Short mmCIF file of C-alpha atoms and ligand atoms in Angstrom, two decimals:
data_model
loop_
_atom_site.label_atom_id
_atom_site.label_comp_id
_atom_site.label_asym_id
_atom_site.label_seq_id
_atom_site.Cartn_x
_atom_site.Cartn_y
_atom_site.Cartn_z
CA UNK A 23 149.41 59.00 177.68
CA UNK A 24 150.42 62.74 177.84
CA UNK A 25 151.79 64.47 180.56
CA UNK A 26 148.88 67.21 181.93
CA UNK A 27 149.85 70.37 183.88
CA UNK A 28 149.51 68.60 187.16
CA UNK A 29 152.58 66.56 186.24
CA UNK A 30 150.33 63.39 186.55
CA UNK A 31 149.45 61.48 183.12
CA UNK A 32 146.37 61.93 181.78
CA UNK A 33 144.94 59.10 179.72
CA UNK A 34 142.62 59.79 176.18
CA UNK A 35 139.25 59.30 175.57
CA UNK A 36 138.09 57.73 172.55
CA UNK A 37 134.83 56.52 171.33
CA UNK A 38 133.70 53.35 171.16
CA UNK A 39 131.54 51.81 168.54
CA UNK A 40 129.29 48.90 167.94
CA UNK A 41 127.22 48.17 165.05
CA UNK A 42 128.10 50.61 162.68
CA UNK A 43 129.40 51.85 158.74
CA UNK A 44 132.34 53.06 157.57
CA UNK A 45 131.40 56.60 157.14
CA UNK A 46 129.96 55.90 161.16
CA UNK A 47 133.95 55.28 161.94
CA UNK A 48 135.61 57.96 159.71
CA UNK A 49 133.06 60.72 161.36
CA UNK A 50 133.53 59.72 165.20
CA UNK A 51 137.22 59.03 164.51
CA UNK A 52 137.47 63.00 163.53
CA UNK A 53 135.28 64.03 166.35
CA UNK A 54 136.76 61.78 168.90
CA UNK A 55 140.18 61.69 167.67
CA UNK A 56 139.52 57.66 167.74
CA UNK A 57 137.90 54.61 167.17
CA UNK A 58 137.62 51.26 169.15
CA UNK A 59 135.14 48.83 166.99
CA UNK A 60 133.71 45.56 168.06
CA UNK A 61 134.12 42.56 167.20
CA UNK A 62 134.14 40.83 163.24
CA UNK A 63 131.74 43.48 162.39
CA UNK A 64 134.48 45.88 163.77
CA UNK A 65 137.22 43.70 162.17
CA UNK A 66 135.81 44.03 158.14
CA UNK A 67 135.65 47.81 158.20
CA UNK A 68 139.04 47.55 160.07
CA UNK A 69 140.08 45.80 157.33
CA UNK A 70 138.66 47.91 154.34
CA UNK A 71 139.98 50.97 155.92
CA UNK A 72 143.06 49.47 155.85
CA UNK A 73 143.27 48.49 152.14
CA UNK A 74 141.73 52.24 151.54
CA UNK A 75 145.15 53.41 153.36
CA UNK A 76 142.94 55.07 155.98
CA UNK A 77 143.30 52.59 159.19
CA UNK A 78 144.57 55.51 161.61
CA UNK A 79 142.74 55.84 164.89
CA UNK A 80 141.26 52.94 164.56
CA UNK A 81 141.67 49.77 167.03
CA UNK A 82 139.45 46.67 167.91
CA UNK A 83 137.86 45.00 170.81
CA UNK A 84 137.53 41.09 169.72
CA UNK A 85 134.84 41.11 172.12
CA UNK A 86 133.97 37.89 172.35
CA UNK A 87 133.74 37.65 175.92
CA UNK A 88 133.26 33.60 175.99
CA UNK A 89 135.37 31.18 177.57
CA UNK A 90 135.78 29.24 174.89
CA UNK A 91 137.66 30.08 172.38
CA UNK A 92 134.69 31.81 169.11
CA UNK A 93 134.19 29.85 166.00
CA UNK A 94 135.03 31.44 162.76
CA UNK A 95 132.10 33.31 160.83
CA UNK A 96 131.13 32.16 157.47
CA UNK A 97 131.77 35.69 156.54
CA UNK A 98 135.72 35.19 157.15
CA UNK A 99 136.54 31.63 156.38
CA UNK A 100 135.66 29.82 152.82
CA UNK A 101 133.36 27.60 152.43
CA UNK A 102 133.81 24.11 153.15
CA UNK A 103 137.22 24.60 155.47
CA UNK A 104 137.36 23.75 159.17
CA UNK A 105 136.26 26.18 161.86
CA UNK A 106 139.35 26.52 163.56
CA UNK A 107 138.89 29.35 166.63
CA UNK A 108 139.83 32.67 164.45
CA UNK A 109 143.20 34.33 165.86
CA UNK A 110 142.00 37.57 166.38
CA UNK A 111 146.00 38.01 168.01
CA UNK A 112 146.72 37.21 164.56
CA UNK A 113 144.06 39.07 162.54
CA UNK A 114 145.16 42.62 164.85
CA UNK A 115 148.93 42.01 163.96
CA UNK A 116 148.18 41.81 160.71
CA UNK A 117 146.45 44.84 160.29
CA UNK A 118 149.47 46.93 162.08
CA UNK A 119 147.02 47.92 165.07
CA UNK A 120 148.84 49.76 167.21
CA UNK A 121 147.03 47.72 170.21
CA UNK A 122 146.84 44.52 170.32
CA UNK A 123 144.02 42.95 172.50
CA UNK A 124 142.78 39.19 173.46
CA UNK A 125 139.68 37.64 172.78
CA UNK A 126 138.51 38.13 176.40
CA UNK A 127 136.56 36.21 178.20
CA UNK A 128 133.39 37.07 180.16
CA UNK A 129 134.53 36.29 184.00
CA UNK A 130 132.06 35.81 186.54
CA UNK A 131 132.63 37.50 189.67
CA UNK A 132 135.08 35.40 192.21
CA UNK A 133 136.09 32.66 189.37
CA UNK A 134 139.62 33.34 190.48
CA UNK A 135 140.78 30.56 188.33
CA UNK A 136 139.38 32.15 185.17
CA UNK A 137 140.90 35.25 186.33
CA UNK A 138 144.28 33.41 186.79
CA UNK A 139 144.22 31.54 183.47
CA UNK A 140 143.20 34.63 181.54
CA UNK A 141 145.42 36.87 183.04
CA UNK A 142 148.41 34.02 182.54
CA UNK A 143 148.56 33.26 178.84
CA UNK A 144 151.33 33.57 176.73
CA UNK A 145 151.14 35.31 172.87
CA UNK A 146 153.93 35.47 170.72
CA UNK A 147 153.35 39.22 170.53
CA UNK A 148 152.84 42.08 172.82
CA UNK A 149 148.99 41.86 174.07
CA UNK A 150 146.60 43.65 176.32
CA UNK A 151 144.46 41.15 178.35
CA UNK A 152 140.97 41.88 177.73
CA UNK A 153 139.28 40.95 180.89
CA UNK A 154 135.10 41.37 180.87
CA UNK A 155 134.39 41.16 184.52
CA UNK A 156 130.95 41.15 186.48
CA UNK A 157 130.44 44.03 188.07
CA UNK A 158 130.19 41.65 191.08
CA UNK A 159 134.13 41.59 191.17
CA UNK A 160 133.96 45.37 192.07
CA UNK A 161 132.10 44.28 195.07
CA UNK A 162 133.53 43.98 198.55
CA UNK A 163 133.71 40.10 198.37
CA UNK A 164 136.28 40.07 195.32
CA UNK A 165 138.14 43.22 194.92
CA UNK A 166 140.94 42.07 196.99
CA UNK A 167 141.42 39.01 195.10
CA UNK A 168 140.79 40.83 191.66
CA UNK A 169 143.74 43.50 192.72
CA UNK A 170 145.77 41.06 193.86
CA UNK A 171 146.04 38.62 190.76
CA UNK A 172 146.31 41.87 188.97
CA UNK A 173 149.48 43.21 190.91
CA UNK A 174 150.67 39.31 190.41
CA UNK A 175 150.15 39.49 186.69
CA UNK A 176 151.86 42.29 186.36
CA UNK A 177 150.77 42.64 182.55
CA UNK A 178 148.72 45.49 180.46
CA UNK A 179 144.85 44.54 180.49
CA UNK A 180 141.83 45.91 178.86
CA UNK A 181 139.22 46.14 181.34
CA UNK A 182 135.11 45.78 180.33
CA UNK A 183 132.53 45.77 183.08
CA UNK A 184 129.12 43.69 182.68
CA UNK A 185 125.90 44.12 184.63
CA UNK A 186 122.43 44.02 183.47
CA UNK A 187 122.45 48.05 183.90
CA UNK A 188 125.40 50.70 184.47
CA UNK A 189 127.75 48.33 186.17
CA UNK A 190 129.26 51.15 188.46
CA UNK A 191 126.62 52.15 189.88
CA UNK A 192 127.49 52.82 194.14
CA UNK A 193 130.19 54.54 195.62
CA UNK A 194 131.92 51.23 196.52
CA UNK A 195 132.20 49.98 193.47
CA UNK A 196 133.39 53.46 192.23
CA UNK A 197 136.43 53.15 195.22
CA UNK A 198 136.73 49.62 193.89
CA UNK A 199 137.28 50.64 190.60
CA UNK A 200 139.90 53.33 191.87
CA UNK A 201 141.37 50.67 193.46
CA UNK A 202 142.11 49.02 190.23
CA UNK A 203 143.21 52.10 188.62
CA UNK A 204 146.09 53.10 191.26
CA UNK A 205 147.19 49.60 190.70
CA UNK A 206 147.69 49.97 187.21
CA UNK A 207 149.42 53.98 188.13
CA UNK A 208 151.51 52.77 190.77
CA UNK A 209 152.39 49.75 188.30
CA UNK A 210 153.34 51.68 185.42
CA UNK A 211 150.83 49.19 183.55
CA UNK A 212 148.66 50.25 180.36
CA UNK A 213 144.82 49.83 181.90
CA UNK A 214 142.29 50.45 178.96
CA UNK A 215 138.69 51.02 180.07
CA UNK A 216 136.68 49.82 176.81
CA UNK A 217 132.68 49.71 176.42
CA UNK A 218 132.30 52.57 179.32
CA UNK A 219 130.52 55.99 180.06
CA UNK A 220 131.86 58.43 181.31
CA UNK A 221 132.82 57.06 184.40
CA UNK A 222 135.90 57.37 182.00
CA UNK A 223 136.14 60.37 182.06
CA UNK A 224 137.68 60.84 185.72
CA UNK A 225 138.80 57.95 185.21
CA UNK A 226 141.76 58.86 182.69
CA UNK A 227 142.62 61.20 185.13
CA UNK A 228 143.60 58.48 187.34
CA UNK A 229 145.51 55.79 185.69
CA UNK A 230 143.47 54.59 182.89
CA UNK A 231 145.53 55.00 179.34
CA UNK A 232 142.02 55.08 177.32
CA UNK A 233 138.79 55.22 178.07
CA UNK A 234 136.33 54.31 174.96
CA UNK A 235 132.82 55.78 175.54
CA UNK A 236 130.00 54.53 173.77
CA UNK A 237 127.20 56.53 172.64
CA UNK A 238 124.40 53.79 172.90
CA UNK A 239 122.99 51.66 176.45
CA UNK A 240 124.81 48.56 174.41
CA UNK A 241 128.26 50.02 173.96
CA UNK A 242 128.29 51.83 177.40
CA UNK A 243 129.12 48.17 179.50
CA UNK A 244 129.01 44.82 178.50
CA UNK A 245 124.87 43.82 178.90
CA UNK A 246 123.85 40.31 180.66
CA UNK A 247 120.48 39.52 180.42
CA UNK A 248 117.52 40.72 182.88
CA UNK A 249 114.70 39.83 184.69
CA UNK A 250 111.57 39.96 182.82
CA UNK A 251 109.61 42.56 184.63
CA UNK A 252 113.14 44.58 184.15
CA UNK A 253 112.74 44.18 180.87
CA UNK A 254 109.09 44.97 180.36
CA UNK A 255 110.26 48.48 182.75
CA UNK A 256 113.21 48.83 179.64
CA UNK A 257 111.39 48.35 177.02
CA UNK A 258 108.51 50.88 178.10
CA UNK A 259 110.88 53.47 178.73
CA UNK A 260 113.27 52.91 175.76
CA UNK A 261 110.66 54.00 173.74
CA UNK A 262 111.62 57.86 174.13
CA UNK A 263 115.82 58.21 173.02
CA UNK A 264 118.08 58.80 175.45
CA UNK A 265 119.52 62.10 174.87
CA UNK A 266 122.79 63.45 176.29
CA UNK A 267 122.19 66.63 178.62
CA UNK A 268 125.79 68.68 178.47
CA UNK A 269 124.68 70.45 181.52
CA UNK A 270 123.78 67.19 183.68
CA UNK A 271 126.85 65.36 182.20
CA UNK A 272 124.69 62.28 181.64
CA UNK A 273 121.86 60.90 179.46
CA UNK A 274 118.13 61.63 180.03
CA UNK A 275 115.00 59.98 178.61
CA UNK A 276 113.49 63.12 176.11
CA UNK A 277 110.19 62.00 177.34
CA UNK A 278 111.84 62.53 181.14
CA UNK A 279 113.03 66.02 179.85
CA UNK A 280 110.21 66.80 178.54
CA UNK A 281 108.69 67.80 181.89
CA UNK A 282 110.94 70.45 182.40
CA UNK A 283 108.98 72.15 178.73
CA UNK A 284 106.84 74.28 181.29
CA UNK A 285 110.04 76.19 182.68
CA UNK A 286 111.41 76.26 179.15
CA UNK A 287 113.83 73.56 180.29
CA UNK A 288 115.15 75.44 183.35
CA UNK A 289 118.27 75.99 181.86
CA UNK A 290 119.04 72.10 181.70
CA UNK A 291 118.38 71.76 177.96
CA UNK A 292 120.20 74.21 176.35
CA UNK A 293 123.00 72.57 174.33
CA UNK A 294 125.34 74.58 172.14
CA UNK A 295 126.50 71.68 169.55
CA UNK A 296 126.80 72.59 165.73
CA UNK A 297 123.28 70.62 165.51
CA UNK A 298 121.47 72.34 168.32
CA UNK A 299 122.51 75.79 167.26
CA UNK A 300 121.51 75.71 164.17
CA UNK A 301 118.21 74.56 164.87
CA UNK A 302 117.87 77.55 167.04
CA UNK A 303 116.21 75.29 169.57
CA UNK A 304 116.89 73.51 172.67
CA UNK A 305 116.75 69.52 173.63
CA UNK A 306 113.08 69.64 174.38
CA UNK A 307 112.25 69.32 170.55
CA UNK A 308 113.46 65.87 171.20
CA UNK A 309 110.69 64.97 173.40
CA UNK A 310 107.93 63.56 170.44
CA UNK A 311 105.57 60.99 169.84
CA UNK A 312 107.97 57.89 169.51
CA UNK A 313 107.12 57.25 165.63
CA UNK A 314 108.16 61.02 164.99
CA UNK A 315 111.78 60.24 166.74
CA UNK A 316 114.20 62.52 164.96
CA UNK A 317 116.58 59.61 165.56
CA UNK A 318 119.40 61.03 163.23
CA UNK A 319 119.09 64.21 164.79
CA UNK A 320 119.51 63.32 168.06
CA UNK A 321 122.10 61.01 167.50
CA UNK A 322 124.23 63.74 165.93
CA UNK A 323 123.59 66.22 169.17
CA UNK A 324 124.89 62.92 171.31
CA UNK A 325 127.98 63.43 169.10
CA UNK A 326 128.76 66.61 168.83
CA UNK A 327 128.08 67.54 172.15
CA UNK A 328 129.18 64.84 173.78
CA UNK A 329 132.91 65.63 171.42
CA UNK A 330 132.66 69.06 172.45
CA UNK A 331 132.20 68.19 176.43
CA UNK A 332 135.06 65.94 176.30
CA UNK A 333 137.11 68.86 174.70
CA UNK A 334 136.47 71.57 176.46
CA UNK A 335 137.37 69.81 179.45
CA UNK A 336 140.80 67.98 178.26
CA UNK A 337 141.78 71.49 176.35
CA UNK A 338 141.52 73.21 180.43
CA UNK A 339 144.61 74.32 182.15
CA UNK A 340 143.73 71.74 184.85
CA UNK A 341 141.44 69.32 183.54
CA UNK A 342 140.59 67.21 186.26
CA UNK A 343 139.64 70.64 188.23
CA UNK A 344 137.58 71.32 185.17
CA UNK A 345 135.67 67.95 185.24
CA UNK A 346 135.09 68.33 189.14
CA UNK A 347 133.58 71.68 188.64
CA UNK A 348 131.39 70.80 185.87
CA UNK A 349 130.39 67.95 188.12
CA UNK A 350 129.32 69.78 191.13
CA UNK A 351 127.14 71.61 188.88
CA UNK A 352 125.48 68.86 187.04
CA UNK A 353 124.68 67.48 190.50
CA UNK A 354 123.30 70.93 191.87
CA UNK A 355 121.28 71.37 188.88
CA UNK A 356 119.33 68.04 189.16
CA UNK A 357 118.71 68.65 192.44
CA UNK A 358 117.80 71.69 192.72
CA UNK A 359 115.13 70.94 189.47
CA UNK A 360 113.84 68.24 191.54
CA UNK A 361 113.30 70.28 194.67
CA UNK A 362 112.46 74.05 193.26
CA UNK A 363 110.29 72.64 190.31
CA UNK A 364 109.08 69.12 191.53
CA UNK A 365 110.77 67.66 188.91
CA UNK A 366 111.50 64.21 188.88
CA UNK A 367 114.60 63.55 186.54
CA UNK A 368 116.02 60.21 186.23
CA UNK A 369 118.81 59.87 189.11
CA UNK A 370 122.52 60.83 188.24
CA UNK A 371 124.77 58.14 187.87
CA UNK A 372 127.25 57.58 190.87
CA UNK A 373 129.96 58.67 189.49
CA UNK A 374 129.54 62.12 188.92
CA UNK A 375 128.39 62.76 192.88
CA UNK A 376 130.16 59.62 194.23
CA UNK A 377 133.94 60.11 192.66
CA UNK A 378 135.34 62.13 195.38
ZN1 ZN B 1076 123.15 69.63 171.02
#
């Protein structure tokens, strides 16, 4: 953590990746200033970087969210041995990461035992706990118990939130989740937020060491499965790419945006990323026919602007200021496109009106 003007410690963003390649890492690590891969996918480019010297920046998130400890993949063990549960404590030390984090387990919301027996292990090296927790635990049923076998723990955890959708999503679970961050504050613990959005992003201001922000709905909380008219509603929508909007602070559907093309985009879809600039055009061109997609091109506009965002607002003289202001007018400009033009956007996410 560094110490920000304020004289309260500000925490650092990094970004968090699923699926990806190495050139994938080596590009967000430069834009992000770091990289938190997933799971053995994660782990064999963790390991080629670090044969190619060039492991910096880079940590991992076992993910493996089970309660029971994962089998080895073929891809790690040789044929023909025993499927022992692969020590991913192990398999981090190894490397030299300079974070260390459990397997995690996926913990349903008010299995206090889980939580307990989790939160109670012993390693035979430094560890954060990575605890997956329904979004349910944010709720007013189980936040006490959640913050209390926290303050009992007393130990650095890695904190993942899993819902079917965005998993902080009302202004109680967004004071819940404040709750849990003074804990770790008042604590002097290390709380990592991994797999977020950018609820992280006031949320580093608050306690959390790291946020890791994922670019993609699957790397933005853990997913549990849905309904099946949900899905049929996902599926239909997902069809246009989500497309981060630096002036709403959050993602929109193109399709969505596109209704703001008679106003010329009201002054919601300018972007001025590397990518959009040079096109000399705004995010509107990203509302096409789905099989025309620019999918690369959008994708690098996510980056870059989403990079530049982050920066702007950690390189302020008072960040968190920064962040609230840009917030207040993310929230004014939604709403006053929805009122003026009749524009229906898709609804902020609570955090960026609810986070007072
Ligand atoms: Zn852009």
């Amino acid at each position: 953590m560094v110490a920000g003007d304020a004289g309260v410690s500000v925490g650092r963003t990094r970004a968090y990746l699923g699926q990806c390649r190495v050139a994938d890492v080596r590009r967000c690590r430069e834009r992000f200033g770091g990289v938190t891969l997933q799971g053995l996918g994660g782990l064999k480019i963790a390991r080629y970087l670090e044969r190619a010297g060039d492991l910096d920046g880079v940590d991992l998130d076992p993910a493996v969210y089970r309660s029971r400890p994962a089998k080895v993949s073929n891809q790690l063990t040789l044929p023909g041995m025993d499927c022992a549960p692969f020590d991913w404590i192990m398999a981090q030390a190894e490397l030299g990461l300079p974070v260390i984090r459990t397997a995690g387990t996926r913990i349903r919301a008010g299995r206090i035992d889980e939580l307990k027996a989790e939160l109670s292990q012993d390693y035979p090296v430094d560890v954060t706990v990575v605890l997956a927790l329904d979004t349910g635990w944010l709720g007013r049923r189980h936040i006490d118990s959640l913050e209390e076998e926290l303050r009992a723990a007393d130990r650095d955890v890695s904190v993942l939130l899993a819902a079917p959708f965005n998993p902080v999503d009302s202004q109680r679970k967004i004071e819940a989740l404040r709750r849990v961050l003074r804990w770790a504050s008042d604590a002097g613990r290390t709380l990592e937020l991994l797999r977020t959005d950018l609820t992280g992003l006031p949320a580093v201001f608050e306690g959390a060491a790291v946020a890791a922000i994922g670019f993609s709905t699957s790397t933005r909380h853990v997913g549990v499965p849905f309904a099946a008219r949900q899905r049929d509603a996902f599926n239909r929508r997902r069809r246009s790419p989500l497309v981060f909007v630096p002036r709403l602070l959050h993602w929109q559907r193109a399709n969505v945006l596109g209704n703001l093309a008679p106003w010329d985009g009201a002054g919601v879809t300018h972007c001025d990323c590397p990518v959009c600039t040079g096109s000399g055009r705004d995010l509107l061109r990203f509302d096409t026919p789905p099989e025309d997609s620019p999918v690369d091109e959008v994708r690098e506009h996510d980056e870059l602007a989403l990079a530049g965002v982050i920066r702007q607002i950690m390189a302020a003289e008072d960040p968190a200021a920064e962040l609230k202001f840009r917030r207040v007018n993310a929230v004014h400009r939604a709403r006053s496109v929805a009122s003026s033009l009749n524009v229906a956007l898709d609804d902020p996410p609570a955090w960026l009106d609810s986070w007072e």
